[in-house]
Amino acid sequence: GAVVSQHPSWVICKSGTSVKIECRSLDFQATTMFWYRQFPKQSLMLMATSNEGSKATYEQGVEKDKFLINHASLTLSTLTVTSAHPEDSSFYICSAGEASGGAAKQYFGPGTRLTVT
Amino acid sequence: QKEVEQDPGPLSVPEGAIVSLNCTYSNSAFQYFMWYRQYSRKGPELLMYTYSSGNKEDGRFTAQVDKSSKYISLFIRDSQPSDSATYLCAMNYGGATNKLIFGTGTLLAVQP
């Protein structure tokens, strides 16, 4: 199956700093990638849809100036959490869509655990 | 009303049991239906992917879609302790750019 990687797998940062998370599709090209966050014992919450070469589409309630998304190539999307605060501590997961015949299977990365102190 | 409803569980079964996991949805435009398995502190893993109504089998797993009832199921036969995880149903309208709509996930524990 298709493989999606994320880096780093976990990160601890101080309040007020910025953190960048990378999402890569390793063996397929993904025109669209998705970014989610997940709180303990809760389901995935979609933050934004990232399309290669264009601006990301953010879900309602997600601050686009705080969560910067860049999709520079067909295999790489990045999420930057700017001026992080403790309430941004969460599990961030990306997924990449592998298009086939008009449908799309989405494969998820292993996630990045962010802790803001 | 949520677009996708899923019983959060937890569901506890003995090893070897048949497990039935279910989701209902409200939007008849959904075309593609998926089941993901998520272990604690890991990303979801795609288990089953089906299009429209019908059954699909892969090893111990069977996915069923009944579009007339807006109901999907995942059956796990001969359940193993390693199947203990959260199972998420997801669906969308199709296409590489379309987002998934997830259920809340069902936590399954298979007791040895």
CSV table of C-alpha atoms in Angstrom, one decimal:
chain,number,residue,atom,x,y,z
A,1,GLY,CA,0.0,0.0,0.0
A,2,ALA,CA,0.9,3.6,-0.3
A,3,VAL,CA,3.2,5.1,2.4
A,4,VAL,CA,3.0,8.5,3.9
A,5,SER,CA,5.6,9.8,6.3
A,6,GLN,CA,5.7,12.6,8.8
A,7,HIS,CA,8.5,14.4,10.5
A,8,PRO,CA,9.1,14.9,13.3
A,9,SER,CA,7.1,12.2,15.1
A,10,TRP,CA,7.1,14.2,18.3
A,11,VAL,CA,8.2,17.7,19.2
A,12,ILE,CA,8.3,19.8,22.3
A,13,CYS,CA,8.6,23.5,22.0
A,14,LYS,CA,8.3,26.6,24.1
A,15,SER,CA,5.3,28.9,24.0
A,16,GLY,CA,5.6,31.6,21.4
A,17,THR,CA,7.9,29.6,19.0
A,18,SER,CA,7.0,28.1,15.7
A,19,VAL,CA,7.0,24.5,14.7
A,20,LYS,CA,7.1,23.0,11.2
A,21,ILE,CA,5.7,19.5,10.4
A,22,GLU,CA,6.5,17.8,7.2
A,23,CYS,CA,4.2,15.3,5.4
A,24,ARG,CA,5.6,13.3,2.5
A,25,SER,CA,4.0,10.7,0.1
A,26,LEU,CA,6.8,8.3,-0.4
A,27,ASP,CA,5.7,6.1,-3.3
A,28,PHE,CA,2.9,8.1,-5.1
A,29,GLN,CA,2.1,11.6,-6.1
A,30,ALA,CA,-0.5,13.4,-4.1
A,31,THR,CA,-2.2,16.5,-5.6
A,32,THR,CA,-4.1,16.8,-2.5
A,33,MET,CA,-3.1,16.4,1.1
A,34,PHE,CA,-5.1,16.9,4.3
A,35,TRP,CA,-4.2,18.0,7.7
A,36,TYR,CA,-6.0,16.9,10.8
A,37,ARG,CA,-5.6,17.3,14.5
A,38,GLN,CA,-6.8,14.8,17.1
A,39,PHE,CA,-7.3,15.2,20.8
A,40,PRO,CA,-7.1,12.2,23.2
A,41,LYS,CA,-10.0,9.8,22.7
A,42,GLN,CA,-11.6,11.9,20.1
A,43,SER,CA,-12.0,11.5,16.3
A,44,LEU,CA,-10.0,13.3,13.7
A,45,MET,CA,-10.8,16.9,13.1
A,46,LEU,CA,-10.0,18.2,9.6
A,47,MET,CA,-8.0,21.4,9.7
A,48,ALA,CA,-7.4,22.1,6.0
A,49,THR,CA,-7.1,20.7,2.5
A,50,SER,CA,-3.8,21.4,0.8
A,51,ASN,CA,-3.6,21.4,-3.0
A,52,GLU,CA,-0.2,21.4,-4.8
A,53,GLY,CA,0.7,24.8,-6.1
A,54,SER,CA,-2.3,26.6,-4.6
A,55,LYS,CA,-3.5,28.1,-1.3
A,56,ALA,CA,-4.9,25.7,1.2
A,57,THR,CA,-8.6,25.6,2.0
A,58,TYR,CA,-9.2,25.9,5.8
A,59,GLU,CA,-12.1,24.5,7.7
A,60,GLN,CA,-14.4,26.8,9.6
A,61,GLY,CA,-12.8,27.9,12.9
A,62,VAL,CA,-9.2,27.1,11.9
A,63,GLU,CA,-7.0,30.2,11.9
A,64,LYS,CA,-5.1,30.2,8.6
A,65,ASP,CA,-2.5,32.7,9.9
A,66,LYS,CA,-1.7,30.5,12.8
A,67,PHE,CA,-1.6,27.2,10.9
A,68,LEU,CA,0.4,27.9,7.7
A,69,ILE,CA,0.2,25.2,5.1
A,70,ASN,CA,2.4,24.9,2.1
A,71,HIS,CA,2.1,22.2,-0.6
A,72,ALA,CA,5.2,22.9,-2.7
A,73,SER,CA,5.4,19.6,-4.6
A,74,LEU,CA,3.4,16.6,-5.4
A,75,THR,CA,5.0,14.7,-2.6
A,76,LEU,CA,5.5,17.3,0.2
A,77,SER,CA,3.2,19.4,2.3
A,78,THR,CA,4.2,21.3,5.4
A,79,LEU,CA,2.2,22.6,8.4
A,80,THR,CA,3.7,25.4,10.4
A,81,VAL,CA,2.2,26.2,13.8
A,82,THR,CA,3.1,29.8,14.4
A,83,SER,CA,3.5,31.3,17.9
A,84,ALA,CA,2.5,28.1,19.5
A,85,HIS,CA,0.6,28.1,22.8
A,86,PRO,CA,-0.1,25.2,25.2
A,87,GLU,CA,-3.7,24.9,23.8
A,88,ASP,CA,-2.1,24.0,20.4
A,89,SER,CA,-0.7,20.8,22.0
A,90,SER,CA,-2.2,17.9,20.1
A,91,PHE,CA,-1.6,15.0,17.7
A,92,TYR,CA,-1.3,16.3,14.1
A,93,ILE,CA,-1.9,13.9,11.3
A,94,CYS,CA,-1.6,14.3,7.6
A,95,SER,CA,-3.1,12.2,4.8
A,96,ALA,CA,-2.5,12.1,1.1
A,97,GLY,CA,-5.0,11.2,-1.6
A,98,GLU,CA,-4.0,8.6,-4.2
A,99,ALA,CA,-6.3,9.2,-7.2
A,100,SER,CA,-7.5,6.1,-9.1
A,101,GLY,CA,-10.3,6.2,-11.7
A,102,GLY,CA,-11.9,9.3,-10.2
A,103,ALA,CA,-12.0,7.9,-6.7
A,104,ALA,CA,-9.4,8.5,-4.0
A,105,LYS,CA,-8.0,6.4,-1.3
A,106,GLN,CA,-6.5,8.5,1.5
A,107,TYR,CA,-3.5,7.2,3.3
A,108,PHE,CA,-2.4,8.6,6.6
A,109,GLY,CA,0.9,9.5,8.1
A,110,PRO,CA,2.0,8.2,11.5
A,111,GLY,CA,1.2,11.5,13.2
A,112,THR,CA,3.2,14.2,15.0
A,113,ARG,CA,2.7,14.8,18.7
A,114,LEU,CA,3.2,18.4,19.6
A,115,THR,CA,3.7,19.5,23.2
A,116,VAL,CA,3.9,23.3,23.8
A,117,THR,CA,5.3,24.2,27.3
B,1,GLN,CA,-27.6,15.7,13.3
B,2,LYS,CA,-24.1,14.6,12.4
B,3,GLU,CA,-23.5,13.5,8.9
B,4,VAL,CA,-22.0,10.2,10.1
B,5,GLU,CA,-23.0,8.4,13.3
B,6,GLN,CA,-20.9,5.7,14.9
B,7,ASP,CA,-21.2,4.1,18.3
B,8,PRO,CA,-18.1,5.1,20.3
B,9,GLY,CA,-18.1,1.9,22.4
B,10,PRO,CA,-16.0,0.7,24.0
B,11,LEU,CA,-16.8,-2.8,22.7
B,12,SER,CA,-15.2,-5.7,24.5
B,13,VAL,CA,-15.3,-9.2,23.0
B,14,PRO,CA,-13.5,-12.5,23.7
B,15,GLU,CA,-10.8,-13.7,21.4
B,16,GLY,CA,-12.3,-15.6,18.4
B,17,ALA,CA,-15.6,-13.8,18.4
B,18,ILE,CA,-17.1,-12.2,15.4
B,19,VAL,CA,-17.1,-8.4,15.7
B,20,SER,CA,-19.7,-6.2,14.0
B,21,LEU,CA,-19.0,-2.4,13.7
B,22,ASN,CA,-21.5,-0.1,12.2
B,23,CYS,CA,-22.0,3.4,10.9
B,24,THR,CA,-25.1,5.3,9.6
B,25,TYR,CA,-25.0,8.4,7.5
B,26,SER,CA,-27.5,11.0,6.3
B,27,ASN,CA,-26.1,12.2,3.0
B,28,SER,CA,-27.1,10.0,0.1
B,29,ALA,CA,-24.5,11.6,-2.2
B,30,PHE,CA,-21.7,9.7,-0.5
B,31,GLN,CA,-20.2,7.2,-2.9
B,32,TYR,CA,-17.0,5.8,-1.3
B,33,PHE,CA,-16.9,4.2,2.0
B,34,MET,CA,-13.8,3.3,4.0
B,35,TRP,CA,-12.8,1.7,7.3
B,36,TYR,CA,-9.7,2.7,9.1
B,37,ARG,CA,-8.0,1.1,12.1
B,38,GLN,CA,-6.1,3.3,14.5
B,39,TYR,CA,-3.9,2.1,17.2
B,40,SER,CA,-3.2,4.4,20.2
B,41,ARG,CA,-0.8,7.2,19.3
B,42,LYS,CA,-0.6,6.1,15.6
B,43,GLY,CA,-2.1,7.4,12.3
B,44,PRO,CA,-5.1,5.6,10.9
B,45,GLU,CA,-4.5,2.6,8.6
B,46,LEU,CA,-6.8,2.0,5.7
B,47,LEU,CA,-8.4,-1.4,6.1
B,48,MET,CA,-11.3,-1.5,3.6
B,49,TYR,CA,-12.3,0.6,0.7
B,50,THR,CA,-15.7,0.1,-1.1
B,51,TYR,CA,-17.7,1.9,-3.7
B,52,SER,CA,-21.5,2.0,-3.6
B,53,SER,CA,-23.6,-0.9,-2.2
B,54,GLY,CA,-22.4,-4.4,-1.7
B,55,ASN,CA,-19.9,-6.6,0.1
B,56,LYS,CA,-16.1,-6.7,0.0
B,57,GLU,CA,-14.0,-9.3,1.8
B,58,ASP,CA,-10.3,-9.2,2.6
B,59,GLY,CA,-9.1,-12.0,4.8
B,60,ARG,CA,-10.9,-11.8,8.2
B,61,PHE,CA,-12.5,-8.5,7.3
B,62,THR,CA,-15.8,-8.0,5.4
B,63,ALA,CA,-17.2,-4.6,4.6
B,64,GLN,CA,-20.8,-4.1,3.8
B,65,VAL,CA,-22.5,-1.1,2.3
B,66,ASP,CA,-26.3,-0.7,2.1
B,67,LYS,CA,-27.0,2.7,0.4
B,68,SER,CA,-30.7,2.3,0.5
B,69,SER,CA,-30.5,2.2,4.4
B,70,LYS,CA,-27.5,4.5,4.5
B,71,TYR,CA,-25.8,1.9,6.7
B,72,ILE,CA,-22.3,0.5,6.5
B,73,SER,CA,-20.7,-2.3,8.5
B,74,LEU,CA,-17.4,-3.9,9.1
B,75,PHE,CA,-17.2,-7.5,10.3
B,76,ILE,CA,-14.1,-9.1,11.8
B,77,ARG,CA,-14.0,-12.9,12.0
B,78,ASP,CA,-11.9,-14.8,14.5
B,79,SER,CA,-11.0,-11.6,16.3
B,80,GLN,CA,-7.5,-11.5,17.8
B,81,PRO,CA,-6.1,-9.4,20.6
B,82,SER,CA,-4.0,-7.6,18.0
B,83,ASP,CA,-7.3,-6.3,16.5
B,84,SER,CA,-7.8,-4.1,19.7
B,85,ALA,CA,-7.8,-0.6,18.3
B,86,THR,CA,-10.2,2.2,17.4
B,87,TYR,CA,-12.1,1.6,14.1
B,88,LEU,CA,-13.2,4.7,12.2
B,89,CYS,CA,-15.6,4.7,9.3
B,90,ALA,CA,-15.2,7.3,6.7
B,91,MET,CA,-16.9,8.3,3.5
B,92,ASN,CA,-16.8,10.9,0.7
B,93,TYR,CA,-18.2,11.9,-2.6
B,94,GLY,CA,-15.2,10.6,-4.5
B,95,GLY,CA,-12.3,12.3,-6.2
B,96,ALA,CA,-8.8,13.0,-5.0
B,97,THR,CA,-9.7,16.4,-3.6
B,98,ASN,CA,-12.7,15.5,-1.6
B,99,LYS,CA,-12.4,15.4,2.1
B,100,LEU,CA,-13.4,12.4,4.2
B,101,ILE,CA,-16.2,12.6,6.6
B,102,PHE,CA,-15.4,10.5,9.7
B,103,GLY,CA,-17.4,8.7,12.3
B,104,THR,CA,-16.4,9.2,15.9
B,105,GLY,CA,-14.7,5.8,16.0
B,106,THR,CA,-15.4,2.7,18.0
B,107,LEU,CA,-12.9,1.5,20.5
B,108,LEU,CA,-12.6,-2.3,20.3
B,109,ALA,CA,-10.9,-4.5,22.9
B,110,VAL,CA,-10.4,-8.2,22.2
B,111,GLN,CA,-9.8,-10.1,25.4
B,112,PRO,CA,-7.4,-13.1,25.2
